[in-house]
Short mmCIF file of C-alpha atoms in Angstrom, two decimals:
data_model
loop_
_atom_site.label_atom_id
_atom_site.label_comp_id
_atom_site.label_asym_id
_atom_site.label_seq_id
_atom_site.Cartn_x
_atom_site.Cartn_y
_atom_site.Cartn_z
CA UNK A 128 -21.12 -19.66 -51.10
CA UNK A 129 -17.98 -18.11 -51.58
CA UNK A 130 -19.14 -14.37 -51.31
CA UNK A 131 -20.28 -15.51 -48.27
CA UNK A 132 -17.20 -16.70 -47.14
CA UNK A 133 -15.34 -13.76 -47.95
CA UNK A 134 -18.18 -11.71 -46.54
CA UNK A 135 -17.29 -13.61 -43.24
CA UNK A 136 -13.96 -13.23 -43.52
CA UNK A 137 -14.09 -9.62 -43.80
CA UNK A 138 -16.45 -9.47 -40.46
CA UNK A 139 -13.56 -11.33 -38.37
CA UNK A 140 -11.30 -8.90 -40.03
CA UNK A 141 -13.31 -6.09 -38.69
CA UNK A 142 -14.00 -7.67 -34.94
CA UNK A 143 -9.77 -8.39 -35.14
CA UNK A 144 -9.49 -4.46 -35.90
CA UNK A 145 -11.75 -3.06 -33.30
CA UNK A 146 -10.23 -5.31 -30.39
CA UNK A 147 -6.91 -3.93 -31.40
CA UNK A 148 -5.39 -0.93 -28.95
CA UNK A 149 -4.24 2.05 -30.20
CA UNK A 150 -1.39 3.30 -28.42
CA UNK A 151 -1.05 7.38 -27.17
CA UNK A 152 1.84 9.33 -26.28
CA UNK A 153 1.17 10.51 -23.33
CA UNK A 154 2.19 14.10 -23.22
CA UNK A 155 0.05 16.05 -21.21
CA UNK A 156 1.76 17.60 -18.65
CA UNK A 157 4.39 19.43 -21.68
CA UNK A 158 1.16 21.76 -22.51
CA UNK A 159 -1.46 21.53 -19.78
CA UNK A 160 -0.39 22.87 -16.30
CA UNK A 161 -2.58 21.04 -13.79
CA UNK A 162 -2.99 21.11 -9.90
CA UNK A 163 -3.08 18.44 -7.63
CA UNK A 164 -6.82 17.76 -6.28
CA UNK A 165 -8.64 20.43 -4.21
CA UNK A 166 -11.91 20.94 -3.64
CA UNK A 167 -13.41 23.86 -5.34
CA UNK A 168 -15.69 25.66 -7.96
CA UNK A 169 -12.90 27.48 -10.59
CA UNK A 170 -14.46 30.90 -11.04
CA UNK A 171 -14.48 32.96 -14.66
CA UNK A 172 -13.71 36.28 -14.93
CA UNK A 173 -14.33 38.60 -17.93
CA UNK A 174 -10.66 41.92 -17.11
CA UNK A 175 -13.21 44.37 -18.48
CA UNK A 176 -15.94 43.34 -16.20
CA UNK A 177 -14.45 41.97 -12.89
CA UNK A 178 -11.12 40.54 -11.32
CA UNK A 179 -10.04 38.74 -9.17
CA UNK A 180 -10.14 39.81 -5.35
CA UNK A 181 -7.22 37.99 -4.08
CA UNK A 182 -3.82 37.66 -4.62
CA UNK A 183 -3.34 34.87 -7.10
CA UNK A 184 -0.45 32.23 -9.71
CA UNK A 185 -1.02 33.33 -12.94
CA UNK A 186 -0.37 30.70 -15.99
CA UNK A 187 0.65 30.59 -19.42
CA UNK A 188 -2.14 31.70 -21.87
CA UNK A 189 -3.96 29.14 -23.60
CA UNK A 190 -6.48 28.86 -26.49
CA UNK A 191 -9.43 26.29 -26.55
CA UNK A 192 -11.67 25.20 -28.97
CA UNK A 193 -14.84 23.58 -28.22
CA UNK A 194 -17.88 22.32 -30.10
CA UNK A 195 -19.90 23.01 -26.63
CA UNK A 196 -20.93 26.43 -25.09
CA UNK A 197 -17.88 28.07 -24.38
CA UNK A 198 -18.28 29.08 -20.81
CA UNK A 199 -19.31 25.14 -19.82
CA UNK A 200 -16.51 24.06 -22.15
CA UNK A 201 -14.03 26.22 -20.16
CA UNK A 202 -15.50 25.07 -16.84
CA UNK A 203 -14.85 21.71 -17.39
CA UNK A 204 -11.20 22.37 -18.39
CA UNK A 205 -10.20 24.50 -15.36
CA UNK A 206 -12.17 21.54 -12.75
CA UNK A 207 -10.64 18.73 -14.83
CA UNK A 208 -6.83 20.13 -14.03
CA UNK A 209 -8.10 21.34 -10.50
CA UNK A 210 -7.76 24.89 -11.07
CA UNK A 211 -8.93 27.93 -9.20
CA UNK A 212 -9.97 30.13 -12.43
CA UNK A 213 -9.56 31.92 -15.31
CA UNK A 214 -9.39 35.54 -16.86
CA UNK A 215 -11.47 35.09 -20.40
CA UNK A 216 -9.53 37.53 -22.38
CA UNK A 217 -11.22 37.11 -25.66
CA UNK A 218 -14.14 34.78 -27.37
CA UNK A 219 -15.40 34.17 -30.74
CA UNK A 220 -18.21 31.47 -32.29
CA UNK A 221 -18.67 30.36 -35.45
CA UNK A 222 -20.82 27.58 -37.22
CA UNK A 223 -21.20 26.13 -41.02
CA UNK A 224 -22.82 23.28 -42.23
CA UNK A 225 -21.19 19.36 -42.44
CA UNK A 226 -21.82 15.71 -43.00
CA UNK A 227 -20.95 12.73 -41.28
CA UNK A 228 -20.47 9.51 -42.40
CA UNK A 229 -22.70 7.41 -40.44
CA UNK A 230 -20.75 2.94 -40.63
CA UNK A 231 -23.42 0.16 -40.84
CA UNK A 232 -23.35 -1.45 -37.44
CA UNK A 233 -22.00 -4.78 -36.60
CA UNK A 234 -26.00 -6.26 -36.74
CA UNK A 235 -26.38 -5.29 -40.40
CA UNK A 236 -22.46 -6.72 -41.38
CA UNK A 237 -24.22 -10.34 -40.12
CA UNK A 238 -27.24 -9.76 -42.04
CA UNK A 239 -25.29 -9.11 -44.75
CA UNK A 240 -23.02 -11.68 -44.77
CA UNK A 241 -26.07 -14.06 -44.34
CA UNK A 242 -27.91 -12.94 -47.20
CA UNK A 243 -25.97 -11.57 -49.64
CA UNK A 244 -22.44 -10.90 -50.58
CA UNK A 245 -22.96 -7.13 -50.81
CA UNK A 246 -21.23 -5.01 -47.84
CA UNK A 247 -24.10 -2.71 -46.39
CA UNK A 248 -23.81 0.79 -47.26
CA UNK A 249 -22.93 4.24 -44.77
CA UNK A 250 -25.68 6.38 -44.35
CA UNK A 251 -24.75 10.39 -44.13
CA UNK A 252 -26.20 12.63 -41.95
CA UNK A 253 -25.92 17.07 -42.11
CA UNK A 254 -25.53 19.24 -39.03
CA UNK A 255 -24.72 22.03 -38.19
CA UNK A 256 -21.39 22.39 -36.47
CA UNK A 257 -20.85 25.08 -33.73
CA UNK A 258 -17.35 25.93 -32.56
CA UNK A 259 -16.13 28.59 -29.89
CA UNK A 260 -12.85 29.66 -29.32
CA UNK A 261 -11.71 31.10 -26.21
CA UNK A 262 -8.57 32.46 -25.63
CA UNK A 263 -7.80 32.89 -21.80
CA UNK A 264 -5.15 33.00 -18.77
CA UNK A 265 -5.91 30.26 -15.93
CA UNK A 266 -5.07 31.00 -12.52
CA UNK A 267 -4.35 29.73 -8.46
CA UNK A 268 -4.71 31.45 -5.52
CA UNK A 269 -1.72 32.29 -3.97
CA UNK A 270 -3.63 30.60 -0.46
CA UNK A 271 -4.49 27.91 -1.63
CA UNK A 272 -1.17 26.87 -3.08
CA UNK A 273 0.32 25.03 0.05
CA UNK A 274 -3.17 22.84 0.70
CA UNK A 275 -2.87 21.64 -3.06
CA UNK A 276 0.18 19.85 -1.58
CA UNK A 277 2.38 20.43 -4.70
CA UNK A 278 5.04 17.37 -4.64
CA UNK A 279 8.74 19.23 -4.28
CA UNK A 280 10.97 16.32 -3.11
CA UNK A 281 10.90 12.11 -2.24
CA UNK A 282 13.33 10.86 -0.55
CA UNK A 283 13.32 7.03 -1.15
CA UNK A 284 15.67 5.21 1.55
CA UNK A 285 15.89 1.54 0.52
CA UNK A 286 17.42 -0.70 3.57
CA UNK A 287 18.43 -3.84 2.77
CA UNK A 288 18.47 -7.47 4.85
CA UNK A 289 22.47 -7.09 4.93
CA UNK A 290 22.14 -3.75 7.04
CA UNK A 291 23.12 -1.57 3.60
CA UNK A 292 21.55 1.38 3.22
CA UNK A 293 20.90 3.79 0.60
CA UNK A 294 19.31 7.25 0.06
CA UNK A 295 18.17 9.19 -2.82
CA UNK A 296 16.21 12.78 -3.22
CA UNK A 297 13.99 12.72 -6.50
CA UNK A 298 12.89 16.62 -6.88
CA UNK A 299 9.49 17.84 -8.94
CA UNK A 300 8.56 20.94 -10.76
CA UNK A 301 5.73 22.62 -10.82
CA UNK A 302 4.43 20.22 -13.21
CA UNK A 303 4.76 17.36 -10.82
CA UNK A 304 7.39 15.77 -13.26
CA UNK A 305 10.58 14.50 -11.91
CA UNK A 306 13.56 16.83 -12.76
CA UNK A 307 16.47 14.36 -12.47
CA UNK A 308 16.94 10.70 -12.45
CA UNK A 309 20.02 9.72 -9.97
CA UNK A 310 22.21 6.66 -11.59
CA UNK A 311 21.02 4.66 -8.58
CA UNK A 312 17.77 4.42 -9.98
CA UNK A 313 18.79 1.97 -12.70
CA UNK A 314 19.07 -0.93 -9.72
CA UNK A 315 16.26 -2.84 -9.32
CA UNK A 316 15.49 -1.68 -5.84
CA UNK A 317 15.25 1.87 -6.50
CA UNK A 318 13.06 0.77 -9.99
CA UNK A 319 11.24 -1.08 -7.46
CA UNK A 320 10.38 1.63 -5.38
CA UNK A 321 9.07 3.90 -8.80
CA UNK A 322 6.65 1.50 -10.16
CA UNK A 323 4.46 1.22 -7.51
CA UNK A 324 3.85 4.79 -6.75
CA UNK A 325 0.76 6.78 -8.31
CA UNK A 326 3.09 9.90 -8.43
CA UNK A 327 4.98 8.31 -10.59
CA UNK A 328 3.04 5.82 -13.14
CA UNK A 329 -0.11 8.10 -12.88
CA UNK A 330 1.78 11.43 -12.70
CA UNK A 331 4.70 11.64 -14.81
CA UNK A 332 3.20 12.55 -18.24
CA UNK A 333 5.76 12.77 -20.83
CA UNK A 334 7.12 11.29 -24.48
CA UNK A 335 8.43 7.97 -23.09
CA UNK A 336 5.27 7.06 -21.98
CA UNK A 337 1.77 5.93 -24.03
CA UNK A 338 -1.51 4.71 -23.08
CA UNK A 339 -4.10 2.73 -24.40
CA UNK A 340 -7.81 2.50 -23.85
CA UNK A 341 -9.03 -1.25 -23.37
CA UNK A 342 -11.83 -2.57 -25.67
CA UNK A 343 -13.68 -4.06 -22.36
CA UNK A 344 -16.85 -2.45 -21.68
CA UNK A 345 -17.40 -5.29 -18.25
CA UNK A 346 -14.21 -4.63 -16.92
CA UNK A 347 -12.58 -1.31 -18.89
CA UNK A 348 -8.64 -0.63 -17.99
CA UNK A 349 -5.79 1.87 -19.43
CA UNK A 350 -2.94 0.28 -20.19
CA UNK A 351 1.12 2.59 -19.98
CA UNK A 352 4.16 1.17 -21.53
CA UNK A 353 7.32 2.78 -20.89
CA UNK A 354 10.36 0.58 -22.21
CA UNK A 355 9.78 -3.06 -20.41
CA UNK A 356 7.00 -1.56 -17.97
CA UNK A 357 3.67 -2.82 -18.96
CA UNK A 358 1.07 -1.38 -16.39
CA UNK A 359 -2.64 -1.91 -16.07
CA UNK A 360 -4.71 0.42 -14.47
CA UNK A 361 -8.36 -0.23 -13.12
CA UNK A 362 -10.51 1.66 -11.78
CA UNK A 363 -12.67 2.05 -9.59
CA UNK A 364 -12.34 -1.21 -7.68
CA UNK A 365 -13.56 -2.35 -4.75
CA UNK A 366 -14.87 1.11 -3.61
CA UNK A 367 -11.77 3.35 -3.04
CA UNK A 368 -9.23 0.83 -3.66
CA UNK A 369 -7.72 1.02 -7.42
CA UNK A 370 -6.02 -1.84 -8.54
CA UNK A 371 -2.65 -1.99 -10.91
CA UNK A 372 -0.97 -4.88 -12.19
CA UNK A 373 2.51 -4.87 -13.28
CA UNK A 374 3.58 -6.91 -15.86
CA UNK A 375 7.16 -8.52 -14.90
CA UNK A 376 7.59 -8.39 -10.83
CA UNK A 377 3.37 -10.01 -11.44
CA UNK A 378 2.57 -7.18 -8.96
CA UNK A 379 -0.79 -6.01 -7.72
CA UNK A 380 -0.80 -2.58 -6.76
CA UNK A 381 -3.66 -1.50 -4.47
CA UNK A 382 -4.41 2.71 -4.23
CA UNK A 383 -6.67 4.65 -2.37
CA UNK A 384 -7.91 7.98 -3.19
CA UNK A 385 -7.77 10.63 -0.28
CA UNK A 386 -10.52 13.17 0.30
CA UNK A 387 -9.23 15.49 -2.59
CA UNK A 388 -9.13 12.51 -4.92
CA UNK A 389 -5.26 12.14 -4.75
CA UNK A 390 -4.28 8.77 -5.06
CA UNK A 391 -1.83 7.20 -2.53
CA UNK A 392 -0.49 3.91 -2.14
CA UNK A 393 -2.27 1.60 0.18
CA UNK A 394 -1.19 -2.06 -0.36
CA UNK A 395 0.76 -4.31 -2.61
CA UNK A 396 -0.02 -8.07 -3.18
CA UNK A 397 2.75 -10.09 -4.25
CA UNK A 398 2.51 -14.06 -4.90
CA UNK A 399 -1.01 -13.79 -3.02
CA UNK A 400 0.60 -12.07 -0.40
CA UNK A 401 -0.65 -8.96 0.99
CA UNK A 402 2.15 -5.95 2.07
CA UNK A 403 0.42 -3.11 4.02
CA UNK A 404 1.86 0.19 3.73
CA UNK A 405 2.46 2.52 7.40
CA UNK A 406 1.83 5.94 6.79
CA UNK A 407 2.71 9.04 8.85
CA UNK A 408 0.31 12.18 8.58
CA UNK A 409 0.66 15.60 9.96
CA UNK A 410 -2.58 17.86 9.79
CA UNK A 411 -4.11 15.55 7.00
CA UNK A 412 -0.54 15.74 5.04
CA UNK A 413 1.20 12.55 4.21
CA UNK A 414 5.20 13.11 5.77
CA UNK A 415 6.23 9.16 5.19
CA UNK A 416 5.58 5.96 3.73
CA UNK A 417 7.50 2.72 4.70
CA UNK A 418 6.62 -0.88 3.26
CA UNK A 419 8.67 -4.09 3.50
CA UNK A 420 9.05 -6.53 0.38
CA UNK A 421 8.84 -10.24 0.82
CA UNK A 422 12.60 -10.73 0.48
CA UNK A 423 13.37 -8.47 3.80
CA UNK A 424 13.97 -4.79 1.68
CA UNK A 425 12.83 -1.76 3.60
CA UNK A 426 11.56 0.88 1.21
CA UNK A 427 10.78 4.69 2.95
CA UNK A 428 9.37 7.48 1.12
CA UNK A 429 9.91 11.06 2.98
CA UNK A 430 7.59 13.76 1.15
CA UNK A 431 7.89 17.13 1.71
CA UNK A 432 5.54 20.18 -0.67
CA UNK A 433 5.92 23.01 -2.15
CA UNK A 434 4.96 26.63 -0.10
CA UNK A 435 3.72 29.41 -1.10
CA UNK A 436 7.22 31.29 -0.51
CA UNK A 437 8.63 29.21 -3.85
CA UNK A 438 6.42 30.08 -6.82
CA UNK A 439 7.98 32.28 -8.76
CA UNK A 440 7.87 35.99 -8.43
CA UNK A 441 6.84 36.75 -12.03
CA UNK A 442 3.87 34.41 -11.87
CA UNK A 443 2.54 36.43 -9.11
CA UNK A 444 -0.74 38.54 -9.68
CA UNK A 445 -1.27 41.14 -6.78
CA UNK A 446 -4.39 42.23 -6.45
CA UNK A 447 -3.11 45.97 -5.82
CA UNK A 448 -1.42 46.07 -9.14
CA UNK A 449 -5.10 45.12 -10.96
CA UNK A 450 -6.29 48.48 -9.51
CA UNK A 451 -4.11 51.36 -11.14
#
């Protein structure tokens, strides 16, 4: 009877340890240059066999390694991060035999624990592992830089009951990361106007940040903490809408995906109020945002991109140049 206790015991312990999260700095943007959404097919090319025929943003070389077909493995990589291409500038495959360890599932632990005191056994299986490297140079098309709509400044005006008014400029790389962090962003207006933005709780990948995968196959969620911000992210929900919960203010966040997949901030719901959110287009582009809290505060966003006149003239592949 006691076996079986402890055999018990030692399920729970193993149902505590699988609902547990496992918490992920979220680096991402440090290594992996990624575009905003477009829509696209990225196209491979091979220097010795063809190029490119137009003008293009050439990036950093990078190395993957793959235990699918490398070609489909690369695909996914350049479609996942948006990208126009790639020059494939050397592959290699290789394969050798391994085992796996194969746990007892959670059925045979209750069997177990029912009828004996013995833990069941793993069961090993052999394979044969494949792995391709592929060492390559991803690219953009120099005309299809401005429609990617490449974030290069936010100005966030907050206007308060009392008539004040303040203005700051928040300016983004290439990466889409935020360069600088003005002192007025420590008030709780300005932190106000961060945390429920998807350009900047979705977008800013760096150290300070981690992620965690819920355990919830019915309703699954990634959870960011970032000092005292505790954000849960859902999706998809209710069609287009996401939904994002702040831990703290007890804000939900509603988003809505444009036609590219960007996200953008549709509504907030705040003590089972709703707060729409005006927007102001030009030609499909999003110009300004303006939303007004329950307590009277004003918050504008003013976006403006990046063009194709500011990347960087040593990125820049001309198609001429390919030819000699």
């Amino acid at each position: 009877m006691q076996k079986n206790i402890l055999a018990l015991l030692s399920l729970l312990l193993l149902l505590f340890n699988s609902a547990c999260k496992v918490y992920h700095p979220d680096s991402l943007a440090a290594h992996r240059f990624s575009s905003p959404p477009i829509k696209g097919t990225p196209q491979v090319f091979y220097p010795s066999q063809n190029l490119p025929q137009q003008d293009y943003m050439q990036l950093d070389e990078e190395y993957l390694n793959t235990s699918e077909p490398g070609p489909q493995a690369l695909f996914r990589e350049l479609s996942a991060r948006n990208l126009d291409g790639a020059l494939v500038y050397h592959q290699d495959y290789s394969s050798h035999e391994a085992t796996e360890e194969i746990q007892p599932g959670l059925l045979s632990y209750v069997i177990a624990a029912a009828v004996s005191s013995d833990a069941p056994e793993p069961s090993y299986n052999s394979y044969t592992a494949h792995n391709y490297y592929i060492q390559y140079r991803p690219f953009i098309y120099l005309h299809r830089i401005e429609e990617r709509e490449f974030l290069d400044q936010v100005e966030i005006t907050i206007n308060r009951p009392s008539g004040e008014s303040k203005s700051e400029i928040l300016e983004f790389d290439w990466w889409g990361q935020i360069q600088f962090f003005p002192p007025e962003f420590d008030s709780s207006a300005f932190s106000q106007a961060l945390f429920i933005q998807p350009w900047f709780f979705l977008e800013q990948h760096n150290s300070s940040w981690s992620w965690a995968n819920s355990n919830n196959h019915i309703l699954p969620h990634r959870r960011y903490i970032s000092g005292n911000w505790h954000l849960n992210y859902r999706a998809p929900f209710e069609g287009l809408l996401y939904r994002l919960r702040v831990e703290g203010p007890n804000y939900n966040i509603l988003l809505k995906a444009n036609e590219s997949g960007r996200f953008r901030l549709s509504a907030l719901e705040i003590k089972g109020q709703i707060i729409l959110v005006k927007e102001i287009e030009f030609l499909s582009t999003l110009k300004k945002q303006e939303l007004q809290l329950l307590d009277g505060t004003k918050i504008e966003y003013r976006y403006s991109y990046k063009k194709r006149s500011m990347v960087p003239q040593d990125w820049i592949v001309r198609t001429k140049d390919l030819q000699h």
